[in-house]
CSV table of C-alpha atoms in Angstrom, one decimal:
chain,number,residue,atom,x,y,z
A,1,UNK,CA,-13.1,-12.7,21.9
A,2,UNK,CA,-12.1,-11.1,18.7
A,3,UNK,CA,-9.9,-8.4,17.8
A,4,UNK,CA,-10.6,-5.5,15.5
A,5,UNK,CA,-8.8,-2.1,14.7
A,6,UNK,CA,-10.7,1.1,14.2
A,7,UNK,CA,-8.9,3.6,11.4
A,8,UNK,CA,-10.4,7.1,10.3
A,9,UNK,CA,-8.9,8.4,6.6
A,10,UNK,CA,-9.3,11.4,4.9
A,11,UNK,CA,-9.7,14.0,7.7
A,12,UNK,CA,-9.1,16.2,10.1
A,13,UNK,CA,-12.5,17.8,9.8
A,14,UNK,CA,-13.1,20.9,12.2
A,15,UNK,CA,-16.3,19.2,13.4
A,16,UNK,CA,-16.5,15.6,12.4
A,17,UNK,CA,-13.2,14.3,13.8
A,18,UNK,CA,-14.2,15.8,17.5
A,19,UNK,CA,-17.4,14.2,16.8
A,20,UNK,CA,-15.9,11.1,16.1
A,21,UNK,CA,-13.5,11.8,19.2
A,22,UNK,CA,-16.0,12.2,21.4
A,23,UNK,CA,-17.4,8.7,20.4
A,24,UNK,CA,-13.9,7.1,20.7
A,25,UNK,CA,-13.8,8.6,24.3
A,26,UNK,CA,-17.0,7.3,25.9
A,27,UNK,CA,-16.1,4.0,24.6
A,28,UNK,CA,-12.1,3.8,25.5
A,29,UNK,CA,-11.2,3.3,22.2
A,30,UNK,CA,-7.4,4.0,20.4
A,31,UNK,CA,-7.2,4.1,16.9
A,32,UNK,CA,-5.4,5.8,14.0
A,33,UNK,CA,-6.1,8.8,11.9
A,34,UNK,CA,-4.8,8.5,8.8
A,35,UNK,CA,-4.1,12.6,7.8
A,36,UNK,CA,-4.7,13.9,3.9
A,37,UNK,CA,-1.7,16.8,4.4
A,38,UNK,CA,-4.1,19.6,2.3
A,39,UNK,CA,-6.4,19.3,5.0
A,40,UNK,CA,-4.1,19.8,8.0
A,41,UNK,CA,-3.9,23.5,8.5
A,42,UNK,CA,-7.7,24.2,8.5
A,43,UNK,CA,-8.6,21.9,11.5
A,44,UNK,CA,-5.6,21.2,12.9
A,45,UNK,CA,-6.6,21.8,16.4
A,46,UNK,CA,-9.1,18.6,15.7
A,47,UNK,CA,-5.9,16.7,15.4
A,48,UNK,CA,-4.2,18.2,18.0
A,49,UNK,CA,-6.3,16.6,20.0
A,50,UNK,CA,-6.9,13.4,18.5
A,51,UNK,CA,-2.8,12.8,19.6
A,52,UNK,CA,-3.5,14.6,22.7
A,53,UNK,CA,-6.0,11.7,23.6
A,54,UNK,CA,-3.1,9.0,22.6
A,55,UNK,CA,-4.4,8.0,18.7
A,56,UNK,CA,-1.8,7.5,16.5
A,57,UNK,CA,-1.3,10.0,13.6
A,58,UNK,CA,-0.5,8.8,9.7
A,59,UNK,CA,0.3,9.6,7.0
A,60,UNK,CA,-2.4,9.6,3.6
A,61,UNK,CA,-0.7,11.6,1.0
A,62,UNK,CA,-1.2,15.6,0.9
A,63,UNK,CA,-3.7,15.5,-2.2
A,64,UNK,CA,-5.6,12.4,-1.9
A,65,UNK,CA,-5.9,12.8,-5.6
A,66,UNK,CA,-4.9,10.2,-7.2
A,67,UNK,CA,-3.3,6.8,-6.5
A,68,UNK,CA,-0.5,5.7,-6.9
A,69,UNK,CA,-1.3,2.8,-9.6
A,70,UNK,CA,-2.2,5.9,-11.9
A,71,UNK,CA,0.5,8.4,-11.9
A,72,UNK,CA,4.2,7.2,-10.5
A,73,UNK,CA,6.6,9.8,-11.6
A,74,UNK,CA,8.9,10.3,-8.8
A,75,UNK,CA,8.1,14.1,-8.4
A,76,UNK,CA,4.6,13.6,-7.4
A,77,UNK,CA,5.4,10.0,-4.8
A,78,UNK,CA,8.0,11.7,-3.0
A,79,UNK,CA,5.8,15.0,-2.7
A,80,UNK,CA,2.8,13.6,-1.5
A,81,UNK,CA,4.3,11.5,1.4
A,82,UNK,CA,6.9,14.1,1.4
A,83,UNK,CA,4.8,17.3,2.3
A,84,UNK,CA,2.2,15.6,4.9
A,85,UNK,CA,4.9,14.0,6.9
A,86,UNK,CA,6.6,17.4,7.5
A,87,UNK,CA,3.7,19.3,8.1
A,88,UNK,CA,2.5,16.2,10.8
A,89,UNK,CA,5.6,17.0,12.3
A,90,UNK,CA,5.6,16.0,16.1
A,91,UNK,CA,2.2,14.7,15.6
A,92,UNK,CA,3.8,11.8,13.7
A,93,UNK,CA,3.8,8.6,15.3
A,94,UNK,CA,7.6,7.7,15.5
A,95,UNK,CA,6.8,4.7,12.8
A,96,UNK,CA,5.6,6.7,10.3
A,97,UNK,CA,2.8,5.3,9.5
A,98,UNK,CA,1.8,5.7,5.6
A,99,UNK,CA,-1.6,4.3,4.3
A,100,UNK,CA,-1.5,4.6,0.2
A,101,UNK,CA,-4.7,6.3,-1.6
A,102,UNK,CA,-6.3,2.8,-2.8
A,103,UNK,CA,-8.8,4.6,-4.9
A,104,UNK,CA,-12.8,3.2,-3.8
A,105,UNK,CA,-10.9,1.1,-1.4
A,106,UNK,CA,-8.7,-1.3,-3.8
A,107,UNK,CA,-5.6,-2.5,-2.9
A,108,UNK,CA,-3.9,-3.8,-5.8
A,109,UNK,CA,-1.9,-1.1,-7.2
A,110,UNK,CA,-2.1,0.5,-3.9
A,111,UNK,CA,1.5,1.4,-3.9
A,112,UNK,CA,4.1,1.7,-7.1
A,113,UNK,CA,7.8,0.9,-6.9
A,114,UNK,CA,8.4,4.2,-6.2
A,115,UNK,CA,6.5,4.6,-3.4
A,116,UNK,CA,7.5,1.4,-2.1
A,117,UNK,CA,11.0,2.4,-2.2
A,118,UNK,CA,11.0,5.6,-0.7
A,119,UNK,CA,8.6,4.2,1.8
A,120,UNK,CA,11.5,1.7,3.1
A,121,UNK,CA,14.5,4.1,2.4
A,122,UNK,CA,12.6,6.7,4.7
A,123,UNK,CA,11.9,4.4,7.0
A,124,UNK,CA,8.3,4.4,6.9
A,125,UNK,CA,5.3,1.4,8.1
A,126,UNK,CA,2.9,1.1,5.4
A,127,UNK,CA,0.0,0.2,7.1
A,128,UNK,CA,-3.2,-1.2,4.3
A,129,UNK,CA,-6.3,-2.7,5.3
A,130,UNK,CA,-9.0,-5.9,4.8
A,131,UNK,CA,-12.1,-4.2,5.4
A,132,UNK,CA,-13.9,-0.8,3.6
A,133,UNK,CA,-17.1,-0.1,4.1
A,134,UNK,CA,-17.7,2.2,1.9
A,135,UNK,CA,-19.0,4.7,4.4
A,136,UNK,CA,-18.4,8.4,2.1
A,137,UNK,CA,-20.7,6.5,-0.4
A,138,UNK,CA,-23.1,5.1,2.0
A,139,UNK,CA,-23.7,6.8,4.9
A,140,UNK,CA,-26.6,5.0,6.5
A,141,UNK,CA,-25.8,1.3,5.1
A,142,UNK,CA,-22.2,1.5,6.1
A,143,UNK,CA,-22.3,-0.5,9.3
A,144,UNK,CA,-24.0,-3.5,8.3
A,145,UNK,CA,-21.5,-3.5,5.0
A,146,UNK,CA,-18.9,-3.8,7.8
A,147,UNK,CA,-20.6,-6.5,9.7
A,148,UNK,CA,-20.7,-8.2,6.5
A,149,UNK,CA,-17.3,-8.0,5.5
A,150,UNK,CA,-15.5,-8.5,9.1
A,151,UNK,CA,-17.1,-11.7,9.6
A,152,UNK,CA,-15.0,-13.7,8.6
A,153,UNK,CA,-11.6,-11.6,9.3
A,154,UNK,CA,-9.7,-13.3,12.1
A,155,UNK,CA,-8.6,-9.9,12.8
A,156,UNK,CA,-10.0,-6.9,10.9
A,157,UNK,CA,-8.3,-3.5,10.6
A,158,UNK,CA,-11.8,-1.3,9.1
A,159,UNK,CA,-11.7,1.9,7.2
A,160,UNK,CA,-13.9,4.7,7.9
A,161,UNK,CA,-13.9,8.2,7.7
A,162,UNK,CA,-13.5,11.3,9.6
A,163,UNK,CA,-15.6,13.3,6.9
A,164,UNK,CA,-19.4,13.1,7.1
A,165,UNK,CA,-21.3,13.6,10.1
A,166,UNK,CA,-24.3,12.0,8.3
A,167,UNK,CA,-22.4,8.5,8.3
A,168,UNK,CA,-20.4,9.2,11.3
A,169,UNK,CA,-23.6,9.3,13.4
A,170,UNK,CA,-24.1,5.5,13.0
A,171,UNK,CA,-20.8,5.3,14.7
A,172,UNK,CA,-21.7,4.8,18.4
A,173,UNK,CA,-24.1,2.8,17.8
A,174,UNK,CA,-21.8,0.5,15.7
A,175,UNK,CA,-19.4,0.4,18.6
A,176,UNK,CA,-22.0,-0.9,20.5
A,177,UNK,CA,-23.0,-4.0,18.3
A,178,UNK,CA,-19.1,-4.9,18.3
A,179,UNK,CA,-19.0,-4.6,22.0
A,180,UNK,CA,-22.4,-7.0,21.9
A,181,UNK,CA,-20.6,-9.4,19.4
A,182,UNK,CA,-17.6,-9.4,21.6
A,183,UNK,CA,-14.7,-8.2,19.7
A,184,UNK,CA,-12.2,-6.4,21.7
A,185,UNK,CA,-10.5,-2.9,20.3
A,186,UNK,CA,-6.9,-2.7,19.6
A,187,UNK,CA,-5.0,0.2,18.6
A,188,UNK,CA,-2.4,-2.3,17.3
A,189,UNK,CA,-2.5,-3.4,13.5
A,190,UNK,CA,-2.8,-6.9,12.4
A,191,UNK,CA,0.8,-7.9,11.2
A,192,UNK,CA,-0.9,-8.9,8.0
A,193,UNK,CA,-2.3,-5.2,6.9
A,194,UNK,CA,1.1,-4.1,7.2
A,195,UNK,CA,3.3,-3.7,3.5
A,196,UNK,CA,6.3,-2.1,5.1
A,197,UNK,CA,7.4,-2.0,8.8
A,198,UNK,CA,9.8,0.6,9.6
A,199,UNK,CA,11.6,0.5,6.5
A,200,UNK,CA,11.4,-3.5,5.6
A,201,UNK,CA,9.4,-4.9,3.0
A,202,UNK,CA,6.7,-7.1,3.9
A,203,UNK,CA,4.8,-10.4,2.2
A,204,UNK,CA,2.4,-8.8,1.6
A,205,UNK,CA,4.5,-6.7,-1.4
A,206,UNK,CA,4.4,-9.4,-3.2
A,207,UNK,CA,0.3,-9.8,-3.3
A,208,UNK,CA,-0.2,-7.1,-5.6
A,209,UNK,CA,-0.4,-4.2,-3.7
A,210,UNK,CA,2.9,-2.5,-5.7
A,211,UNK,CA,2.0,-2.2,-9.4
A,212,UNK,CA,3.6,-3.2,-12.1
């Protein structure tokens, strides 16, 4: 049996994140949701819950507007990790997990020196990924993009996103082919996806995910 780790970005949506909860409840499943800040106060209550229902709560910049690779002045790092995490508050998970903008999915660049260093000084666990779907662009061919690339993963941590009902309906039915392929869900991340864990740089630094 194989693992894999579920992660939703880019919400909280007032109606697809309890969509997607509703899914994640018939099928026991604990994952992540990965927070934009700007999008916090209008469904809230959709994240609320989400933490209610024991998924972990992160951190993904308050804009999602650009990444990190393209503008690394200090003002704007420290604000947009800055702002979300406060406004999380005790919806935080204690790690304070922190998954850079990669920008279509890319991770090199993902993180600048800036980041990274305010990342560890604050304590934060950086948490990136090996799998992206691509399912905001493709909201029908998503899942077998996903099949595709998770083949070969011995442990994939997937991207999705809490944002479109029109992809998000392929979701329980995606489940189910993992289930039939026997993967099992952890809520965990694989040790690899993670850049900085609570404050302390990883390998995977050096891999170029922090740009130049």
């Amino acid at each position: 049996m194989r693992r894999i780790t579920l992660s939703f970005d880019n919400g909280p949506h007032p109606e697809v994140t309890p969509f997607v909860l509703d899914i994640l409840a018939r099928h026991g499943i604990a994952t992540t949701f990965f927070i934009v800040g700007d999008k916090l106060a209008g469904a809230r209550a959709a994240s609320e819950r989400a933490h209610a229902e024991g998924h972990w709560i992160g951190n993904h910049t308050w804009s999602h507007s650009q990444p990190f690779r393209e503008r690394g002045d200090v003002d704007f790092v420290h604000s947009e990790i800055d702002r979300t995490q406060a406004a999380l508050g005790t919806l935080a998970h204690p790690d304070k997990f922190f998954r850079p903008f990669g920008g279509q999915g890319r991770l090199d660049g993902a993180l600048n020196g800036c980041a990274a260093e305010h990342l560890q000084k604050g304590g934060f666990t950086c948490v990136l990924w090996n799998a992206v779907p691509g399912d905001w662009k493709d909201h029908d061919g998503w899942p077998d993009v996903a099949l595709s690339q998770i083949q070969n993963l011995d442990w994939p941590l997937l991207v999705l996103h809490d944002i479109n009902l029109a992809a998000m309906r392929h979701l329980d039915r995606f489940v189910g082919t993992l289930r039939d392929r026997d993967f099992a869900f952890e809520q965990a991340f694989p040790p690899s996806c993670l850049a900085i864990e609570r404050g302390s740089p990883a390998v995977v630094l050096r891999d170029g995910v922090v740009a130049n």
